[in-house]
Coordinates of C-alpha atoms in Angstrom, one line a residue:
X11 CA 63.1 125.9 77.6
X12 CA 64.9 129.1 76.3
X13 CA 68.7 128.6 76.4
X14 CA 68.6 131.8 78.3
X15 CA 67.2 130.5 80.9
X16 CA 69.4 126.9 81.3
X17 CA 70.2 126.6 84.8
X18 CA 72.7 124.1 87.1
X19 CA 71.4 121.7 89.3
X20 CA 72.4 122.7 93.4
X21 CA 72.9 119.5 95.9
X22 CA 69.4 121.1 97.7
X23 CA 67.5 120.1 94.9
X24 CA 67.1 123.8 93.9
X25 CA 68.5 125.0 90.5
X26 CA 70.6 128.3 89.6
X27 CA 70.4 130.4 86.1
X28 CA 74.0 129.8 84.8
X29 CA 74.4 133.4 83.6
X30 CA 73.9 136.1 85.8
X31 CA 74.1 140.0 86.2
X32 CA 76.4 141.5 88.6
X33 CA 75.4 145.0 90.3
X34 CA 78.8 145.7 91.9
X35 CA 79.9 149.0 91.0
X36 CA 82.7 151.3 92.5
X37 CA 81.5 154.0 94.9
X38 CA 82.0 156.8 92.8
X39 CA 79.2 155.3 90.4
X40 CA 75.4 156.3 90.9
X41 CA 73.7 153.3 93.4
X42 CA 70.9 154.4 90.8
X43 CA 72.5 152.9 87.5
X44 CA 72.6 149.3 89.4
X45 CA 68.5 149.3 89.8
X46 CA 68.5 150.4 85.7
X47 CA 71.2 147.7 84.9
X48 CA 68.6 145.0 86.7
X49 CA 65.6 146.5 85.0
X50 CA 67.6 146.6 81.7
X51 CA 68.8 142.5 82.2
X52 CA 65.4 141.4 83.4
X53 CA 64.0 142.7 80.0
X54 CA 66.2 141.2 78.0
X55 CA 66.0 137.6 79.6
X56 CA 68.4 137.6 83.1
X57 CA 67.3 135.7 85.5
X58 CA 69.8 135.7 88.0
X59 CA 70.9 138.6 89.9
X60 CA 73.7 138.9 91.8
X61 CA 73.7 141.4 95.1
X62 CA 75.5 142.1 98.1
X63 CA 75.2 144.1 101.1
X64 CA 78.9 144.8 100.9
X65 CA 77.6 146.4 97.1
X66 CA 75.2 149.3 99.4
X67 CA 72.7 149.1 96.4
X68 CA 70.2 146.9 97.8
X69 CA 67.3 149.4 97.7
X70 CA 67.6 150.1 94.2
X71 CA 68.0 146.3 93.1
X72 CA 65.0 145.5 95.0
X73 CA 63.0 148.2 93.9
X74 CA 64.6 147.2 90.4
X75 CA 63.3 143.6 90.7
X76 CA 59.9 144.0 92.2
X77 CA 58.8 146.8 89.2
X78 CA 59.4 144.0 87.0
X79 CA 58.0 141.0 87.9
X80 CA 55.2 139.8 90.7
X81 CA 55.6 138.2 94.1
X82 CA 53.9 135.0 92.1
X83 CA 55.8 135.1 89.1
X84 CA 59.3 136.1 90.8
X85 CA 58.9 132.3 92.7
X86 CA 59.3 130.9 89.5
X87 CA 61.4 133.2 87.3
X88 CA 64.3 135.4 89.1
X89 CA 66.8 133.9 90.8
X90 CA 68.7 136.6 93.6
X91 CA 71.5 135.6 95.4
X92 CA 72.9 137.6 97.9
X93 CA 75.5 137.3 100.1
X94 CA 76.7 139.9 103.6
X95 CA 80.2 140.2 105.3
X96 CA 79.4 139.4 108.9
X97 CA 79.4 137.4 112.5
X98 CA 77.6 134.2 113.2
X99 CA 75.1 135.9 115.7
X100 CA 74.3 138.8 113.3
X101 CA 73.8 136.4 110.5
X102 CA 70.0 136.2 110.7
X103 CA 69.8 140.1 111.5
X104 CA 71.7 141.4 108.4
X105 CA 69.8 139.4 106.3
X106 CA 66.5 140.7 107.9
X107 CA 67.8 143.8 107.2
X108 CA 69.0 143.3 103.9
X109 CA 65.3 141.5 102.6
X110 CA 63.4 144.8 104.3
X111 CA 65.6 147.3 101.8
X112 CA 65.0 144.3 99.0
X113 CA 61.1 144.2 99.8
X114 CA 61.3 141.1 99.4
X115 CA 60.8 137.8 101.9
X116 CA 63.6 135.5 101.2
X117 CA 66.5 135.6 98.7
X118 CA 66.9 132.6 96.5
X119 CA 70.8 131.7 97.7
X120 CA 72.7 133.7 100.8
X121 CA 76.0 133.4 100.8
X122 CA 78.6 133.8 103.6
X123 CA 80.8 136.8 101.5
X124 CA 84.2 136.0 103.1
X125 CA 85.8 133.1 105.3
X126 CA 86.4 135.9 107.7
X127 CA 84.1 138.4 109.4
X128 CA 84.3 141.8 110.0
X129 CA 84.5 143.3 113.6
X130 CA 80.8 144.3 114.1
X131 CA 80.7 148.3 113.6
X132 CA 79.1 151.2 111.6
X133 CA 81.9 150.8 109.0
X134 CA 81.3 148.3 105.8
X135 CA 85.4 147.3 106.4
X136 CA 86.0 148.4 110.0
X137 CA 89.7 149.2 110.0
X138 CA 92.4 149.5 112.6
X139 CA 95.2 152.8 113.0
X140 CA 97.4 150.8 110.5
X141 CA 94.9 151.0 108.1
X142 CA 94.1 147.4 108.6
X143 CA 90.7 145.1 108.1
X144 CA 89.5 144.3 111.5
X145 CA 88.3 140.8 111.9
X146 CA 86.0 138.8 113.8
X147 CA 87.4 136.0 115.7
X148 CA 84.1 133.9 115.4
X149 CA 85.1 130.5 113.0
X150 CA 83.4 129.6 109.6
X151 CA 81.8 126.9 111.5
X152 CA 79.5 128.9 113.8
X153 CA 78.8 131.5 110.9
X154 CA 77.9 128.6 108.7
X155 CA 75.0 127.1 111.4
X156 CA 73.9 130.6 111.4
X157 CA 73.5 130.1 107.7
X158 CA 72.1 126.9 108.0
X159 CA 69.3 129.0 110.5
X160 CA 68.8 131.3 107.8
X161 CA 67.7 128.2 105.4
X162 CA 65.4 126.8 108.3
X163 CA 63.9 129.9 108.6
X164 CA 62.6 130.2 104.8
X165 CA 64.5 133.3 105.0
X166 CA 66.7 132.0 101.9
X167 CA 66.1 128.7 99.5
X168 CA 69.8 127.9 99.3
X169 CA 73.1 128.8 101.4
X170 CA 76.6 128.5 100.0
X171 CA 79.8 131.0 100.2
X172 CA 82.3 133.2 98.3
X173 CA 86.0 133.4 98.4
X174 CA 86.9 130.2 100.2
X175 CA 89.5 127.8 98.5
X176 CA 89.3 124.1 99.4
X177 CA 91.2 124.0 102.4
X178 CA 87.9 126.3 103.9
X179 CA 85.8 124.0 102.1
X180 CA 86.6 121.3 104.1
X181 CA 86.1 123.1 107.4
X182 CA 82.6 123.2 107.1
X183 CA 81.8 119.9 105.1
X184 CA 83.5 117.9 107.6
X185 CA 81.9 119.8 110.3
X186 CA 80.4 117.9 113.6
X187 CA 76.4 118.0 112.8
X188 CA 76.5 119.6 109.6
X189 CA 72.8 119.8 108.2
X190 CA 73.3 121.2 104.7
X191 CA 76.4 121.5 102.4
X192 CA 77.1 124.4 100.3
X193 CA 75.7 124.6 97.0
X194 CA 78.1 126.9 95.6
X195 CA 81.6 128.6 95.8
X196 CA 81.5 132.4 94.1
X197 CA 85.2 133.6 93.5
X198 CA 87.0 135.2 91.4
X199 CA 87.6 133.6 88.3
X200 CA 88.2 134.5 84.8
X201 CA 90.9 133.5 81.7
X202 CA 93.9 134.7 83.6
X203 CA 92.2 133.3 87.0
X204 CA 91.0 129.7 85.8
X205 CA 90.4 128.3 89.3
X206 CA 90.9 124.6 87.6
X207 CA 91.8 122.6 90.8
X208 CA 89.1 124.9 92.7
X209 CA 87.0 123.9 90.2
X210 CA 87.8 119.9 90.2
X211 CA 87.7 119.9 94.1
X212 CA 84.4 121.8 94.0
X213 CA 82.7 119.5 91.4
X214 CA 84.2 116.7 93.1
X215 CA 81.8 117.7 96.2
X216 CA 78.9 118.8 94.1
X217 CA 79.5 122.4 94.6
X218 CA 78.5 125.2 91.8
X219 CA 81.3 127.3 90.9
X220 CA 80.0 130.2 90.5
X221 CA 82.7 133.4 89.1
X222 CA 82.5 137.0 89.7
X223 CA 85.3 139.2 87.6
X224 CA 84.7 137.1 84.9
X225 CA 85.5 139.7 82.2
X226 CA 88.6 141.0 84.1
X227 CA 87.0 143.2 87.1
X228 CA 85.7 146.4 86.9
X229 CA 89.5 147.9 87.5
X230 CA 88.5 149.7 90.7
X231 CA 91.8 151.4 92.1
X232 CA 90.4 150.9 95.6
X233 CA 90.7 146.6 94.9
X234 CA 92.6 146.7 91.5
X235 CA 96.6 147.4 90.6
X236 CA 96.4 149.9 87.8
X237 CA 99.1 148.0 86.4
X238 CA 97.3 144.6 85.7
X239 CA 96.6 143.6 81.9
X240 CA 93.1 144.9 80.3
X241 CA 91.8 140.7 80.2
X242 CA 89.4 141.6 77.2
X243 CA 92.4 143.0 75.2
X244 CA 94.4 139.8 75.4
X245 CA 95.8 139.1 71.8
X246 CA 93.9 135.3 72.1
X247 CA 90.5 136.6 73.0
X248 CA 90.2 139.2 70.6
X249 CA 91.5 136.6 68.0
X250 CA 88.7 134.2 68.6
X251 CA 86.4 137.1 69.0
X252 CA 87.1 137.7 65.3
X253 CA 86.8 134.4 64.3
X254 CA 83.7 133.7 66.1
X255 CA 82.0 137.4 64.8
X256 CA 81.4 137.6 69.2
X257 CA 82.8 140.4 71.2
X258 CA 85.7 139.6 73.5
X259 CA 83.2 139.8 76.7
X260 CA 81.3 136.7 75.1
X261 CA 84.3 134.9 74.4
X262 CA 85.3 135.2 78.2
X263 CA 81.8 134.6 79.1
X264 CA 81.1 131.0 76.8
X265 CA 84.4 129.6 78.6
X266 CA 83.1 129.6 81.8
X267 CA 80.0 128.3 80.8
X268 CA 81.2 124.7 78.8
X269 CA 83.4 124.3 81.7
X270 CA 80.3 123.9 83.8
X271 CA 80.6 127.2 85.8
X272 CA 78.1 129.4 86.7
X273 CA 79.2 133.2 85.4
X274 CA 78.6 136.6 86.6
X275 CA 78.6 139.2 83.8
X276 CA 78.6 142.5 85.3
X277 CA 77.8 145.7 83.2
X278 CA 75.7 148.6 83.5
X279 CA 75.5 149.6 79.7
X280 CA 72.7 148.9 78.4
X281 CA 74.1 147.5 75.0
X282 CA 76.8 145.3 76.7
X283 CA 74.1 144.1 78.8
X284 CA 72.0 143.0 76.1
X285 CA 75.3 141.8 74.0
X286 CA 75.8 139.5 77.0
X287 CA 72.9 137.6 76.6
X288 CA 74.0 136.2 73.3
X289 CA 76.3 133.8 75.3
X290 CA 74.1 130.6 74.4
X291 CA 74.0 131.4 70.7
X292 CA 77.5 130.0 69.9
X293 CA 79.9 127.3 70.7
X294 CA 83.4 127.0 71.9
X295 CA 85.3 124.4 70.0
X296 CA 87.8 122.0 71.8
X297 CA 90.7 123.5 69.9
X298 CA 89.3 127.0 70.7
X299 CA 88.8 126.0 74.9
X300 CA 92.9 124.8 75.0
X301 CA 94.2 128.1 73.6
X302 CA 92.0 130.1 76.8
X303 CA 93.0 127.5 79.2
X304 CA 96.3 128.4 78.0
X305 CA 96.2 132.0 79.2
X306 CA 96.1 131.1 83.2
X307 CA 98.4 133.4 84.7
X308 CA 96.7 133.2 88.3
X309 CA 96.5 136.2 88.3
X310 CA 94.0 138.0 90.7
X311 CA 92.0 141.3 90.3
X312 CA 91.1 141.3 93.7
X313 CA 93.0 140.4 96.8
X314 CA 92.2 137.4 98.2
X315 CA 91.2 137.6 101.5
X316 CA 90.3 140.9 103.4

């Protein structure tokens, strides 16, 4: 097999490319430049793709994926996951919705985005007078048999969820009836972020962990303190980036990787996306894997629940 194309075993039986490309971008970039970014990573050996409702791009990732590769060939060769902020009765619906601007029949893994749901509205993030999120009342639970639905459907291969830590984990794993367990967890994790008892509890279930913001976020000022260290100037990474001839994206990148996490790169330059790629040429040495574990801060990018 090419080492671009190693994947993780999921507790479905279904298996996930461990490096992926991320198509998040903040609103005052083109939706246009995620649709090039895909066609750009699917030339150069991605398999994975990582999209979102809550990311508004879906048309041009679709459109992206299905100028590349056949209805035959993509069964067999890319992997989308996608995940929508929503209700348990409107589960089913926004991912109708989302596969018609995809063009496409079923997505690979859906996720449930938050632990939380959105009021139903016309806004992405419905807010109050305060400013406020507005959420659902509807528990995890519910959504998650919606999910399940989803799966039973064909409408998506694999179900799992984002941004829930272990206590929300449990909620729907030691759920009355429960027909399928997660496959995978996508938070926010990088060198400042290690997520290492997330991580332990998740492997412990035989859950993927599967990390968005792994090179530091994209420093969005709506989601991102200006203030927060640049993660890819850190003094340590940039030293083993010398050392290992890498750039300190692939340094960030191989770490998640030997410590059996599934990794989101996102970029929409072309030469970072094909630098990117080079993850599987090199190795991480024990010695080198202490001094990044080392930089955990827990700090977060992104605020943790909506």
């Amino acid at each position: 097999m090419d080492p671009k194309h190693q994947r993780a075993a999921l507790n479905d039986g279904h298996s996930i490319p461990v490096l992926g490309l991320g198509t998040y971008a903040p609103d005052a970039v083109p939706k246009s430049e995620a649709g090039e970014a895909t066609k750009i990573a699917i030339d150069v050996g991605y398999r994975h793709i990582d999209s979102s409702h809550a990311y508004q791009n879906e048309e041009e990732v679709g459109l992206a994926i299905r100028s590349k590769i056949t209805d035959a060939e993509r069964n067999h060769e890319i992997w989308l996951m996608h995940s929508f902020c929503t209700t348990s009765p409107l589960v089913r619906t926004g991912l109708e919705q989302s596969l018609k601007k995809l063009q496409l029949d079923y997505v690979d893994l859906y996720l449930m985005h938050y632990p939380a749901a959105m009021k139903p509205g016309k806004e992405l993030y419905p807010k109050d007078e305060q400013g406020k999120i507005m959420h659902d009342t509807v528990d995890i639970c519910a959504t998650w048999e919606a999910m399940e639905k989803c799966k039973d459907a064909g409408l998506a291969k694999s179900i799992g969820v984002s941004n829930f830590n272990h206590r929300q984990l449990e909620m729907i794993l030691s759920k009355p009836g429960l027909k399928y367990k997660p496959v995978c967890n996508q938070v926010e994790c990088h060198l400042y972020l290690n997520q290492s008892k997330l991580l332990d509890f998740c492997k412990s279930k035989d859950i993927v962990l599967v990390a968005y913001g792994a090179l530091g976020s994209s420093r969005d000022p709506k989601w991102v303190d200006q203030s927060y260290p640049v993660l890819l100037e850190d003094p340590v990474i940039c030293a083993l980036a010398k050392k290992h001839k890498r750039s300190p994206a692939l340094i960030a990148l191989r770490y998640q990787l030997q410590r059996g996490v599934v990794v989101l790169a996102k970029s929409f330059i072309e030469k970072e996306i094909k630098e990117n790629i080079q993850v599987f040429e090199f190795q991480l040495s024990s010695e080198d894997m202490k001094a990044l574990d080392g930089l955990n801060k827990n700090l977060r990018y992104y605020p943790a629940d909506l």
